[in-house]
Short mmCIF file of C-alpha atoms in Angstrom, two decimals:
data_model
loop_
_atom_site.label_atom_id
_atom_site.label_comp_id
_atom_site.label_asym_id
_atom_site.label_seq_id
_atom_site.Cartn_x
_atom_site.Cartn_y
_atom_site.Cartn_z
CA MET M 1278 -0.13 -0.26 -0.12
CA GLN M 1279 2.87 2.19 0.71
CA VAL M 1280 4.33 1.71 -2.55
CA VAL M 1281 0.87 2.45 -4.01
CA ILE M 1282 0.83 5.81 -2.20
CA PHE M 1283 4.23 6.60 -2.99
CA ILE M 1284 3.81 6.70 -7.01
CA GLY M 1285 0.13 8.01 -6.61
CA PHE M 1286 1.85 11.03 -4.66
CA ILE M 1287 4.70 11.85 -7.06
CA VAL M 1288 2.47 11.75 -10.07
CA PHE M 1289 0.12 14.07 -8.61
CA ALA M 1290 2.81 16.21 -7.77
CA VAL M 1291 4.11 16.19 -11.01
CA ALA M 1292 0.74 16.97 -12.84
CA PHE M 1293 0.37 19.76 -9.93
CA ALA M 1294 3.50 21.33 -11.36
CA THR M 1295 2.35 21.18 -14.83
CA ILE M 1296 -1.20 22.64 -13.47
CA ILE M 1297 0.96 25.86 -12.18
CA GLN M 1298 3.12 26.51 -14.86
CA GLN M 1299 0.24 26.24 -17.90
CA ARG M 1300 -1.97 28.66 -15.24
CA PHE M 1301 0.48 31.00 -13.55
CA LEU M 1302 4.09 30.79 -14.43
CA LYS M 1303 4.14 30.23 -19.05
CA ARG M 1304 7.43 31.81 -19.04
CA ILE M 1305 9.27 29.24 -16.51
CA SER M 1306 9.90 25.68 -17.42
CA VAL M 1307 7.63 23.31 -16.04
CA ASN M 1308 11.32 21.55 -14.59
CA TYR M 1309 11.74 23.81 -12.52
CA ILE M 1310 8.42 24.09 -10.93
CA ALA M 1311 8.75 20.57 -10.52
CA MET M 1312 11.90 20.67 -8.44
CA ALA M 1313 10.41 23.45 -6.25
CA ILE M 1314 7.84 21.49 -5.51
CA GLY M 1315 10.13 18.28 -4.90
CA ALA M 1316 11.85 21.06 -2.46
CA ALA M 1317 8.50 21.69 -0.51
CA ILE M 1318 7.78 18.08 -0.11
CA ALA M 1319 10.97 17.18 1.39
CA LEU M 1320 10.63 20.30 3.48
CA VAL M 1321 7.44 18.82 5.49
CA PRO M 1322 7.58 16.40 7.75
CA GLN M 1323 4.05 14.83 6.52
CA THR M 1324 4.80 14.98 2.58
CA ASN M 1325 8.57 13.44 3.13
CA SER M 1326 7.17 10.59 5.06
CA LEU M 1327 5.32 9.75 2.08
CA ILE M 1328 8.75 9.48 -0.56
CA GLU M 1329 10.70 6.24 -0.38
CA SER M 1330 14.85 6.46 0.11
CA PHE M 1331 16.42 6.90 -3.30
CA SER M 1332 17.54 3.56 -5.17
CA SER M 1333 19.75 4.72 -7.61
CA GLU M 1334 19.45 1.33 -9.32
CA LEU M 1335 15.77 1.45 -9.44
CA PHE M 1336 16.06 4.96 -10.53
CA MET M 1337 18.20 4.20 -13.58
CA GLY M 1338 15.79 1.39 -14.91
CA LEU M 1339 12.51 2.61 -14.09
CA ILE M 1340 12.89 6.46 -15.08
CA VAL M 1341 16.41 6.81 -16.83
CA ALA M 1342 16.04 3.76 -18.71
CA PRO M 1343 12.69 4.25 -20.50
CA LEU M 1344 13.61 8.19 -21.04
CA LEU M 1345 16.78 7.38 -23.08
CA PHE M 1346 14.93 4.88 -25.05
CA PHE M 1347 12.36 7.14 -25.68
CA GLU M 1348 14.55 10.04 -26.75
CA GLY M 1349 16.57 7.23 -29.09
CA GLN M 1350 13.28 6.69 -30.39
CA ARG M 1351 13.14 10.25 -31.38
CA THR M 1352 16.55 10.30 -32.94
CA ARG M 1353 16.95 9.08 -36.38
CA LEU M 1354 19.81 5.99 -36.71
CA TYR M 1355 21.17 7.73 -39.87
CA ASN M 1356 22.40 10.69 -38.27
CA VAL M 1357 23.92 8.44 -35.64
CA LEU M 1358 25.86 6.40 -38.36
CA ARG M 1359 26.69 9.76 -40.13
CA SER M 1360 28.11 11.73 -37.36
CA TRP M 1361 29.86 8.53 -35.30
CA ARG M 1362 33.27 9.78 -35.01
CA ALA M 1363 31.90 13.14 -33.45
CA ILE M 1364 29.78 11.24 -30.93
CA VAL M 1365 32.30 8.81 -30.01
CA GLY M 1366 34.65 12.23 -29.19
CA LEU M 1367 32.30 14.01 -27.62
CA THR M 1368 31.30 10.75 -25.35
CA VAL M 1369 34.76 9.25 -24.89
CA ILE M 1370 37.61 11.55 -25.69
CA MET M 1371 35.84 14.74 -24.11
CA ILE M 1372 35.00 12.73 -20.97
CA ILE M 1373 38.36 11.27 -20.37
CA LEU M 1374 39.68 14.54 -20.68
CA ALA M 1375 37.10 16.22 -18.44
CA THR M 1376 37.63 13.18 -15.92
CA ILE M 1377 41.28 14.24 -16.11
CA THR M 1378 41.15 17.60 -15.92
CA ALA M 1379 39.08 17.62 -13.23
CA GLY M 1380 40.51 15.10 -11.14
CA PHE M 1381 44.03 16.86 -11.04
CA GLY M 1382 42.43 19.89 -10.80
CA ILE M 1383 40.52 18.85 -7.20
CA TYR M 1384 44.08 16.92 -6.27
CA PHE M 1385 46.34 19.97 -6.63
CA SER M 1386 44.37 22.23 -5.36
CA MET M 1387 41.71 20.39 -2.46
CA GLY M 1388 44.80 17.94 -1.58
CA LEU M 1389 42.33 15.03 -1.61
CA SER M 1390 43.29 11.37 -2.75
CA LEU M 1391 43.29 11.09 -6.57
CA PRO M 1392 41.04 8.03 -5.86
CA LEU M 1393 38.42 9.91 -4.65
CA ALA M 1394 39.45 13.37 -6.81
CA PHE M 1395 38.44 11.17 -9.49
CA ILE M 1396 35.40 9.73 -8.63
CA LEU M 1397 34.52 13.00 -7.92
CA ALA M 1398 35.55 13.91 -11.27
CA ALA M 1399 33.91 10.91 -13.32
CA ILE M 1400 30.79 11.51 -11.47
CA SER M 1401 30.58 14.88 -12.87
CA THR M 1402 30.91 13.75 -16.49
CA PRO M 1403 27.20 12.39 -17.36
CA THR M 1404 24.65 15.51 -19.03
CA ASP M 1405 21.58 15.84 -18.99
CA ALA M 1406 18.62 16.48 -22.00
CA THR M 1407 16.08 17.06 -20.35
CA ALA M 1408 17.58 19.32 -18.16
CA THR M 1409 18.96 21.09 -20.91
CA GLU M 1410 15.77 21.59 -22.26
CA SER M 1411 14.81 23.37 -19.40
CA VAL M 1412 17.48 26.04 -19.28
CA THR M 1413 16.74 26.69 -22.97
CA HIS M 1414 12.68 27.14 -22.32
CA GLY M 1415 11.67 30.24 -24.61
CA LEU M 1416 14.91 30.55 -26.23
CA LYS M 1417 16.04 29.31 -29.62
CA LEU M 1418 19.21 26.84 -29.29
CA PRO M 1419 21.40 26.20 -32.89
CA LYS M 1420 20.17 23.07 -34.28
CA LYS M 1421 24.07 22.03 -34.91
CA ILE M 1422 24.49 22.26 -31.01
CA ALA M 1423 21.25 21.01 -30.13
CA PHE M 1424 22.32 17.76 -32.27
CA TYR M 1425 25.53 17.34 -30.63
CA LEU M 1426 24.02 17.91 -27.34
CA LYS M 1427 21.76 15.73 -27.24
CA ASP M 1428 23.65 13.21 -28.68
CA GLU M 1429 26.39 13.65 -26.20
CA SER M 1430 23.53 13.14 -23.47
CA LEU M 1431 22.29 9.82 -25.03
CA PHE M 1432 25.76 8.00 -24.97
CA ASN M 1433 27.66 9.70 -22.36
CA ASP M 1434 26.33 8.25 -19.53
CA ALA M 1435 28.10 4.56 -20.21
CA SER M 1436 31.56 6.41 -20.33
CA GLY M 1437 30.88 8.06 -16.80
CA ILE M 1438 29.89 4.88 -15.26
CA ILE M 1439 33.47 2.88 -16.53
CA LEU M 1440 35.03 5.75 -15.39
CA LEU M 1441 33.34 6.03 -12.00
CA ASN M 1442 34.03 2.13 -11.80
CA MET M 1443 37.81 2.21 -12.45
CA ALA M 1444 37.97 5.04 -9.89
CA VAL M 1445 36.18 3.46 -7.06
CA ASP M 1446 38.26 0.14 -7.59
CA TRP M 1447 41.61 2.25 -7.40
CA TYR M 1448 39.87 3.76 -4.09
CA LEU M 1449 39.42 0.39 -2.59
CA HIS M 1450 42.40 -1.21 -3.63
CA GLN M 1451 44.69 1.32 -3.90
CA GLU M 1452 45.53 0.22 -7.66
CA LEU M 1453 44.72 1.86 -10.79
CA ARG M 1454 43.99 -1.39 -13.30
CA ILE M 1455 43.68 0.94 -16.82
CA GLY M 1456 43.80 -2.10 -19.19
CA GLN M 1457 41.03 -3.61 -17.26
CA ALA M 1458 39.08 -0.74 -17.31
CA ILE M 1459 39.31 -0.24 -21.20
CA GLY M 1460 38.74 -3.58 -21.90
CA ASN M 1461 35.57 -2.96 -19.60
CA PHE M 1462 34.37 0.15 -21.42
CA LEU M 1463 34.77 -1.94 -24.92
CA TYR M 1464 32.73 -5.14 -23.27
CA SER M 1465 30.35 -2.80 -21.29
CA ALA M 1466 29.55 -0.27 -24.49
CA GLY M 1467 30.23 -2.94 -27.39
CA GLY M 1468 28.08 -5.47 -25.68
CA GLY M 1469 25.58 -3.16 -24.71
CA ILE M 1470 25.16 -2.16 -28.55
CA PHE M 1471 24.94 -5.39 -29.71
CA LEU M 1472 21.98 -6.59 -26.75
CA GLY M 1473 20.17 -3.24 -27.42
CA ALA M 1474 20.08 -3.51 -31.20
CA LEU M 1475 19.39 -7.60 -31.13
CA VAL M 1476 16.97 -7.87 -28.89
CA ALA M 1477 15.23 -4.42 -30.75
CA THR M 1478 15.24 -6.14 -33.58
CA LEU M 1479 13.46 -9.22 -32.37
CA LEU M 1480 11.07 -7.25 -31.23
CA VAL M 1481 10.01 -5.31 -33.88
CA PHE M 1482 10.33 -8.27 -36.28
CA LEU M 1483 7.50 -10.21 -33.86
CA ARG M 1484 5.45 -6.83 -33.61
CA GLN M 1485 5.65 -6.61 -37.36
CA GLU M 1486 4.76 -10.10 -38.02
CA SER M 1487 1.44 -9.81 -35.80
CA PHE M 1488 0.60 -6.87 -37.85
CA ARG M 1489 0.63 -8.45 -41.16
CA SER M 1490 -1.17 -11.76 -39.66
CA LYS M 1491 -5.00 -12.25 -40.32
CA TYR M 1492 -5.49 -11.23 -36.99
CA HIS M 1493 -3.79 -7.79 -36.99
CA LEU M 1494 -7.16 -5.75 -37.54
CA SER M 1495 -8.93 -7.21 -34.78
CA ALA M 1496 -9.29 -5.16 -31.56
CA GLY M 1497 -7.12 -7.38 -29.31
CA VAL M 1498 -3.90 -7.10 -31.19
CA ALA M 1499 -2.96 -3.81 -29.82
CA MET M 1500 -2.97 -4.60 -25.95
CA PRO M 1501 -0.34 -7.24 -26.05
CA VAL M 1502 1.70 -5.51 -29.04
CA GLU M 1503 1.41 -1.61 -27.26
CA VAL M 1504 2.35 -3.58 -23.68
CA ILE M 1505 5.90 -5.13 -25.17
CA PHE M 1506 6.53 -2.18 -26.44
CA PHE M 1507 6.50 -0.32 -23.44
CA LEU M 1508 8.17 -3.09 -21.57
CA THR M 1509 11.23 -2.84 -24.32
CA PRO M 1510 13.46 -0.20 -21.92
CA LEU M 1511 13.02 -2.36 -18.97
CA ILE M 1512 13.10 -5.77 -20.15
CA ILE M 1513 16.53 -4.70 -22.41
CA TYR M 1514 18.01 -2.34 -19.03
CA PHE M 1515 17.56 -5.25 -16.58
CA LEU M 1516 18.65 -7.71 -19.00
CA ALA M 1517 21.95 -5.86 -20.01
CA GLU M 1518 22.75 -4.86 -16.42
CA GLU M 1519 22.36 -9.13 -15.35
CA ILE M 1520 25.40 -9.95 -17.99
CA HIS M 1521 27.41 -6.45 -16.95
CA VAL M 1522 27.18 -4.68 -20.41
CA SER M 1523 25.89 -1.32 -20.15
CA GLY M 1524 22.35 -0.92 -19.94
CA ILE M 1525 22.24 2.73 -20.80
CA ILE M 1526 23.64 1.86 -24.42
CA ALA M 1527 21.53 -0.67 -24.58
CA VAL M 1528 18.54 1.12 -24.55
CA VAL M 1529 19.82 3.61 -26.70
CA ALA M 1530 20.40 1.42 -29.50
CA ALA M 1531 16.70 -0.31 -29.00
CA GLY M 1532 15.68 3.53 -29.40
CA LEU M 1533 17.48 3.87 -32.51
CA ILE M 1534 16.24 0.33 -33.98
CA HIS M 1535 12.77 1.73 -33.03
CA ASN M 1536 12.96 4.50 -35.16
CA VAL M 1537 13.99 2.87 -38.09
CA GLU M 1538 10.77 0.98 -37.41
CA SER M 1539 8.60 3.57 -36.81
CA GLU M 1540 9.56 5.55 -40.27
CA ARG M 1541 8.23 2.86 -42.36
CA SER M 1542 5.33 1.47 -40.78
CA ARG M 1543 3.51 4.44 -39.42
CA LEU M 1544 0.36 3.26 -41.72
CA THR M 1545 1.07 -0.36 -41.47
CA ASN M 1546 -1.35 -0.10 -38.11
CA ALA M 1547 -2.08 3.11 -37.58
CA PHE M 1548 -4.19 2.82 -34.88
CA ILE M 1549 -1.50 1.71 -32.47
CA PHE M 1550 0.94 3.76 -33.52
CA TYR M 1551 -0.88 6.63 -32.66
CA ASN M 1552 -1.61 5.32 -29.40
CA SER M 1553 1.97 4.45 -28.82
CA ASN M 1554 2.96 7.49 -29.60
CA GLN M 1555 0.73 9.62 -27.37
CA LEU M 1556 1.18 7.46 -24.84
CA SER M 1557 5.12 7.68 -24.88
CA GLN M 1558 4.91 11.30 -25.04
CA LEU M 1559 2.74 11.21 -21.55
CA LEU M 1560 5.21 8.90 -20.09
CA ILE M 1561 7.84 10.94 -21.02
CA ASP M 1562 6.11 13.98 -19.72
CA ILE M 1563 5.89 12.28 -16.69
CA LEU M 1564 9.28 11.25 -16.27
CA ASN M 1565 11.10 14.11 -16.61
CA GLY M 1566 8.54 15.67 -14.34
CA ILE M 1567 9.47 13.08 -11.97
CA VAL M 1568 13.22 13.46 -12.43
CA PHE M 1569 12.97 16.92 -11.25
CA LEU M 1570 10.78 16.24 -8.64
CA LEU M 1571 12.98 13.70 -7.01
CA LEU M 1572 15.78 16.04 -7.74
CA GLY M 1573 14.72 18.94 -5.55
CA ILE M 1574 13.54 16.28 -2.62
CA ILE M 1575 17.10 14.79 -2.70
CA ILE M 1576 18.63 17.71 -2.38
CA VAL M 1577 16.55 18.86 0.27
CA ARG M 1578 17.03 15.72 2.03
CA SER M 1579 20.76 16.23 1.55
CA MET M 1580 21.74 19.41 2.78
CA ARG M 1581 19.14 18.89 5.21
CA GLU M 1582 21.94 16.25 6.95
CA ASP M 1583 24.81 18.68 6.57
CA ILE M 1584 26.50 20.07 9.24
CA PHE M 1585 27.69 23.47 7.59
CA ASN M 1586 31.62 23.25 8.80
CA GLN M 1587 34.86 23.42 7.23
CA GLN M 1588 33.95 19.67 5.21
CA THR M 1589 30.35 21.77 3.55
CA ILE M 1590 33.31 24.39 2.60
CA ASP M 1591 35.45 22.02 0.86
CA ALA M 1592 32.78 20.26 -0.96
CA ILE M 1593 31.30 23.55 -2.28
CA LEU M 1594 34.76 24.53 -3.30
CA ILE M 1595 35.34 20.98 -5.32
CA GLY M 1596 31.60 21.27 -7.11
CA ILE M 1597 32.65 24.56 -8.42
CA ILE M 1598 35.97 23.42 -9.78
CA LEU M 1599 34.53 20.35 -11.20
CA TYR M 1600 32.13 22.66 -13.13
CA LEU M 1601 34.81 24.87 -13.85
CA ALA M 1602 37.00 21.61 -15.29
CA ASN M 1603 34.01 20.51 -17.50
CA LEU M 1604 33.10 24.12 -18.80
CA LEU M 1605 36.90 24.65 -19.82
CA ILE M 1606 37.20 21.08 -21.47
CA ARG M 1607 33.74 21.32 -23.36
CA TYR M 1608 34.53 25.06 -24.86
CA PHE M 1609 37.78 24.03 -26.14
CA TYR M 1610 36.85 21.18 -27.41
CA TYR M 1611 34.29 21.72 -29.00
CA ARG M 1612 35.77 25.08 -30.76
CA PHE M 1613 39.05 23.10 -31.64
CA SER M 1614 38.13 19.06 -32.50
CA PRO M 1615 38.24 17.94 -36.00
CA SER M 1616 35.28 15.90 -35.53
CA ILE M 1617 32.90 18.40 -35.09
CA LYS M 1618 31.47 19.40 -38.45
CA GLY M 1619 31.91 22.79 -40.01
CA LYS M 1620 33.80 25.90 -38.50
CA THR M 1621 32.78 26.44 -34.73
CA SER M 1622 32.82 30.19 -33.30
CA ASN M 1623 33.98 31.25 -29.75
CA LYS M 1624 30.17 32.11 -28.95
CA GLU M 1625 29.05 28.11 -30.31
CA ALA M 1626 31.80 26.86 -28.12
CA LEU M 1627 30.20 28.85 -25.27
CA ILE M 1628 26.66 27.95 -25.62
CA PHE M 1629 27.88 23.76 -26.51
CA SER M 1630 30.06 24.00 -22.72
CA LEU M 1631 27.53 25.77 -20.90
CA GLY M 1632 24.62 23.05 -22.99
CA GLY M 1633 26.40 20.28 -20.97
CA ILE M 1634 23.77 20.42 -17.62
CA HIS M 1635 24.29 17.80 -15.17
CA GLY M 1636 21.08 16.49 -13.12
CA ALA M 1637 19.57 13.13 -11.90
CA VAL M 1638 21.96 10.92 -13.53
CA THR M 1639 24.47 12.42 -11.65
CA PHE M 1640 22.82 12.21 -8.33
CA ALA M 1641 22.03 8.47 -9.56
CA LEU M 1642 25.80 7.87 -9.94
CA ALA M 1643 26.52 9.54 -6.54
CA TYR M 1644 24.20 7.15 -5.38
CA THR M 1645 25.89 4.01 -6.07
CA LEU M 1646 28.57 4.26 -4.40
CA TYR M 1647 26.30 4.44 -0.94
CA ASP M 1648 26.55 0.43 -0.90
CA LEU M 1649 29.96 0.58 -1.76
CA ARG M 1650 33.31 0.37 0.83
CA ILE M 1651 33.18 4.23 0.55
CA ASN M 1652 34.38 6.18 3.69
CA VAL M 1653 30.90 8.17 5.39
CA ALA M 1654 32.96 11.46 5.17
CA ASP M 1655 34.06 10.90 1.51
CA PHE M 1656 30.31 10.27 0.51
CA HIS M 1657 29.27 13.39 2.38
CA LEU M 1658 31.47 14.96 0.70
CA ILE M 1659 30.49 13.56 -2.86
CA LEU M 1660 27.09 14.12 -2.23
CA VAL M 1661 27.29 17.74 -1.47
CA SER M 1662 29.71 18.81 -4.32
CA GLU M 1663 27.96 16.82 -6.87
CA ILE M 1664 24.66 18.82 -5.93
CA THR M 1665 26.87 22.24 -6.36
CA LEU M 1666 27.94 21.02 -9.48
CA ILE M 1667 24.12 20.84 -10.48
CA LEU M 1668 23.11 23.60 -9.19
CA LEU M 1669 25.50 25.88 -10.86
CA SER M 1670 25.15 23.84 -14.23
CA MET M 1671 21.41 24.92 -14.13
CA ILE M 1672 22.11 28.18 -12.93
CA VAL M 1673 24.89 29.73 -14.42
CA PRO M 1674 23.07 29.00 -18.40
CA THR M 1675 19.56 29.80 -17.39
CA ILE M 1676 21.38 33.52 -16.61
CA VAL M 1677 23.80 33.67 -19.34
CA PHE M 1678 21.45 31.95 -22.24
CA HIS M 1679 18.44 35.08 -21.61
CA MET M 1680 22.37 37.05 -22.61
CA ILE M 1681 23.40 35.49 -25.77
CA LEU M 1682 21.12 33.51 -27.23
CA ASP M 1683 17.46 34.76 -29.45
CA LYS M 1684 13.90 34.61 -27.87
CA ASP M 1685 11.85 31.71 -29.36
CA ILE M 1686 8.39 32.41 -29.91
CA PRO M 1687 7.24 31.98 -26.22
CA ASP M 1688 4.98 29.21 -25.62
CA PHE M 1689 2.61 31.60 -24.07
CA ASP M 1690 2.52 33.98 -27.16
CA GLN M 1691 2.18 31.05 -29.48
CA ARG M 1692 -0.92 29.83 -27.59
CA LYS M 1693 -2.27 33.26 -27.62
CA GLU M 1694 -2.17 33.10 -31.17
CA VAL M 1695 -2.87 29.39 -31.91
CA ASP M 1696 -6.18 30.32 -29.55
CA ARG M 1697 -6.85 33.33 -31.66
CA VAL M 1698 -6.73 31.41 -34.88
CA ARG M 1699 -9.14 28.50 -33.30
CA VAL M 1700 -11.67 30.97 -32.67
CA ALA M 1701 -11.51 32.38 -36.48
CA MET M 1702 -11.42 29.05 -37.56
CA ILE M 1703 -14.53 27.83 -36.11
CA GLU M 1704 -16.69 30.87 -36.79
CA TYR M 1705 -15.59 30.53 -40.79
CA ALA M 1706 -17.00 26.92 -40.75
CA MET M 1707 -20.20 27.66 -38.68
CA ASP M 1708 -20.37 30.59 -41.19
CA GLN M 1709 -20.51 27.83 -44.25
CA MET M 1710 -22.44 25.62 -42.24
CA LYS M 1711 -25.31 28.42 -42.05
CA LYS M 1712 -25.02 28.20 -46.31
CA ILE M 1713 -26.84 24.61 -46.22
CA TYR M 1714 -29.91 22.93 -45.28
CA LEU M 1715 -29.39 21.27 -41.91
CA PRO M 1716 -32.40 19.51 -39.73
CA LYS M 1717 -32.82 22.07 -36.77
CA LYS M 1718 -32.18 19.34 -34.09
CA ILE M 1719 -28.56 18.53 -35.63
CA ARG M 1720 -27.72 21.62 -36.16
CA LYS M 1721 -28.09 22.54 -32.65
CA GLN M 1722 -26.35 19.91 -32.21
CA LEU M 1723 -23.38 20.96 -34.31
CA GLU M 1724 -23.51 24.50 -33.08
CA PHE M 1725 -23.06 23.38 -29.52
CA ASP M 1726 -20.21 20.87 -30.51
CA LEU M 1727 -18.20 24.05 -32.45
CA ARG M 1728 -18.87 26.69 -29.56
CA ALA M 1729 -17.52 23.82 -27.07
CA GLN M 1730 -14.39 23.24 -29.56
CA MET M 1731 -13.10 27.02 -28.96
CA ASN M 1732 -14.10 26.58 -25.21
CA GLN M 1733 -17.22 29.08 -25.43
CA THR M 1734 -20.09 27.11 -23.70
CA SER M 1735 -21.06 27.67 -20.01
CA MET M 1736 -21.53 24.93 -17.50
CA VAL M 1737 -25.42 26.17 -17.73
CA ASP M 1738 -25.15 25.33 -21.37
CA PHE M 1739 -23.63 21.77 -20.55
CA ALA M 1740 -26.27 20.77 -17.86
CA ARG M 1741 -28.76 22.04 -20.52
CA GLU M 1742 -27.20 19.81 -23.20
CA ILE M 1743 -26.92 17.18 -20.52
CA LYS M 1744 -30.96 17.09 -19.86
CA TYR M 1745 -31.87 17.07 -23.57
CA THR M 1746 -29.80 14.41 -24.15
CA ILE M 1747 -30.71 12.15 -21.26
CA LYS M 1748 -34.74 12.61 -23.08
CA GLN M 1749 -33.95 12.05 -26.41
CA LYS M 1750 -34.36 8.78 -28.36
CA GLU M 1751 -31.21 7.27 -30.29
CA LEU M 1752 -31.20 8.41 -33.67
CA PRO M 1753 -31.92 5.83 -36.66
CA ASP M 1754 -29.00 4.53 -38.81
CA ASP M 1755 -29.75 6.87 -41.48
CA GLN M 1756 -29.70 9.75 -39.64
CA LYS M 1757 -26.64 9.02 -37.53
CA GLU M 1758 -24.64 8.99 -41.33
CA PHE M 1759 -26.06 12.25 -42.17
CA ARG M 1760 -24.85 13.70 -39.04
CA ALA M 1761 -21.88 12.05 -39.43
CA GLU M 1762 -21.29 13.33 -42.86
CA VAL M 1763 -21.90 16.64 -41.70
CA TYR M 1764 -19.98 17.15 -39.19
CA ARG M 1765 -16.88 15.68 -41.86
CA TYR M 1766 -17.47 18.46 -44.10
CA ALA M 1767 -17.90 20.97 -40.90
CA PHE M 1768 -14.12 19.81 -40.25
CA ARG M 1769 -13.28 19.63 -43.56
CA GLN M 1770 -14.16 23.61 -43.12
CA GLU M 1771 -11.87 24.03 -40.59
CA ARG M 1772 -9.04 22.39 -42.06
CA ASP M 1773 -9.34 24.39 -45.14
CA TYR M 1774 -9.12 27.70 -43.47
CA LEU M 1775 -6.57 26.77 -41.23
CA GLY M 1776 -4.51 25.50 -44.20
CA LYS M 1777 -4.71 29.00 -45.64
CA ILE M 1778 -3.79 30.91 -42.53
CA ALA M 1779 -0.65 28.66 -41.57
CA GLN M 1780 1.03 29.73 -44.94
CA GLN M 1781 0.65 33.16 -43.79
CA GLU M 1782 2.03 32.64 -40.51
CA ARG M 1783 4.68 29.96 -40.88
CA GLU M 1784 6.28 31.33 -37.57
CA TYR M 1785 3.51 29.81 -35.51
CA ARG M 1786 3.51 26.72 -37.61
CA ARG M 1787 3.86 24.41 -34.60
CA GLY M 1788 1.13 25.72 -32.92
CA PHE M 1789 -0.89 25.33 -36.22
CA LEU M 1790 0.29 21.80 -36.30
CA ALA M 1791 -0.78 21.03 -33.06
CA LEU M 1792 -4.67 22.85 -34.01
CA TYR M 1793 -4.70 20.34 -37.10
CA ARG M 1794 -4.09 17.37 -35.21
CA GLN M 1795 -7.10 18.54 -32.68
CA ILE M 1796 -9.19 18.70 -35.65
CA LEU M 1797 -8.39 15.22 -37.19
CA MET M 1798 -8.68 13.89 -33.50
CA SER M 1799 -12.23 15.72 -33.22
CA GLU M 1800 -13.08 13.59 -36.45
CA VAL M 1801 -12.10 10.88 -35.39
CA VAL M 1802 -13.13 11.09 -31.76
CA PHE M 1803 -16.70 11.84 -32.60
CA LEU M 1804 -16.92 8.85 -35.87
CA ASP M 1805 -15.80 6.27 -33.31
CA ASP M 1806 -18.69 7.23 -31.21
CA GLU M 1807 -20.95 7.14 -34.43
CA ASN M 1808 -19.52 3.47 -35.03
CA ASP M 1809 -20.78 2.25 -31.42
#
């Protein structure tokens, strides 16, 4: 029962964060609001007690793995293969350089042992694409930089984990085994790619075979196919971890394979494809919110247990060194690396360096040390240092990006324009419908439904319609078909109007596409209801 309460509570908190952002704080990323709510939950003893203790293994498997799988599914395999040299450079060479720079920087400036310094440095290397979206909210991030930041965040977790394992082994046994670390990296990364691609390919062909069977149009086939799809990242991640290859790399590879499938099978079973796409987007939004909610909770819990002393000051200084070291290496690597295509300016290098945001994965890696034989004082030092790193990596770019990046059309302005066009579009459709003959009963229903589309019906109107519907007999089949034809014509008028406007106001194309999908969905919902 405690687990059910825990899950329900955090999902409700994420939904509440979205409501606050949509209604009151439209210009602030919902992720920041979720983190603030998480911090508030941790500060109140009654709500804090509802949240289970943090488990890095479950966090990586149940939250990070599905997020990376869905992110991989949105990434074209062609683009990854075409840029593999740059990706290897960003996720291996740059990560190693950053780890070495940060490790020796801490060693010489703070006097820590080299193994502990390299543990801190390794944890600081993975970046978080979700967090990057938070600091660029309402801003235009250059496409080239966004591409490299996304690919880096997909693959660099594995490098950070391998380097961390090497540093922990060095810390525990006082012996640096570089050869073993290289072998572990090749086995872990290569095995992860092979396993993820193999299992994903088998599942893809199994799903495609079910689509092409004589039962593929039956209603029951959708459920098992969709269940297998959403369990895929969990199955692959935990299977990979069981055989000691990179579960993170495995789920990313699986996501890339599923992207290839989705590009060429959208119409094989459009119903399942659409449902899976919508449900995966819902899960992405929920999981993203949970990441930042838990981040806020963990930060408060960690700082609450802290006794502010010299060690805390040292930990904060170490976090600053980690951030500056990563910033420096990221800047110079992107600026001068031959693997980065095209010329890069100082401004582009600065944007890329600041765009490497650290988030929940960094915390998860830090918490993996809890069950190891790490000194309690060292573990505390690591947590506070990584908290400092995470906060700096989010606060600094949030401020700097607003100075150096061009403003995007804010979501608030986008919605305002879309709402204006929605009203004009529906009024146009209603005017067109007045030009044709319709029975009074059908015209009344149509006008109510069209006004409901633009949110111009009151609760009194709704109650009146409910009362009318309860008393109304079901229409004969021929009248149902006529009503369906009338609604199809009305929806067609809306689409025609929107198509003309979209050509004139291309800067709002994203919002108009969303509106176009709503019209199509309205038609699908209405026609499904007519066929019941």
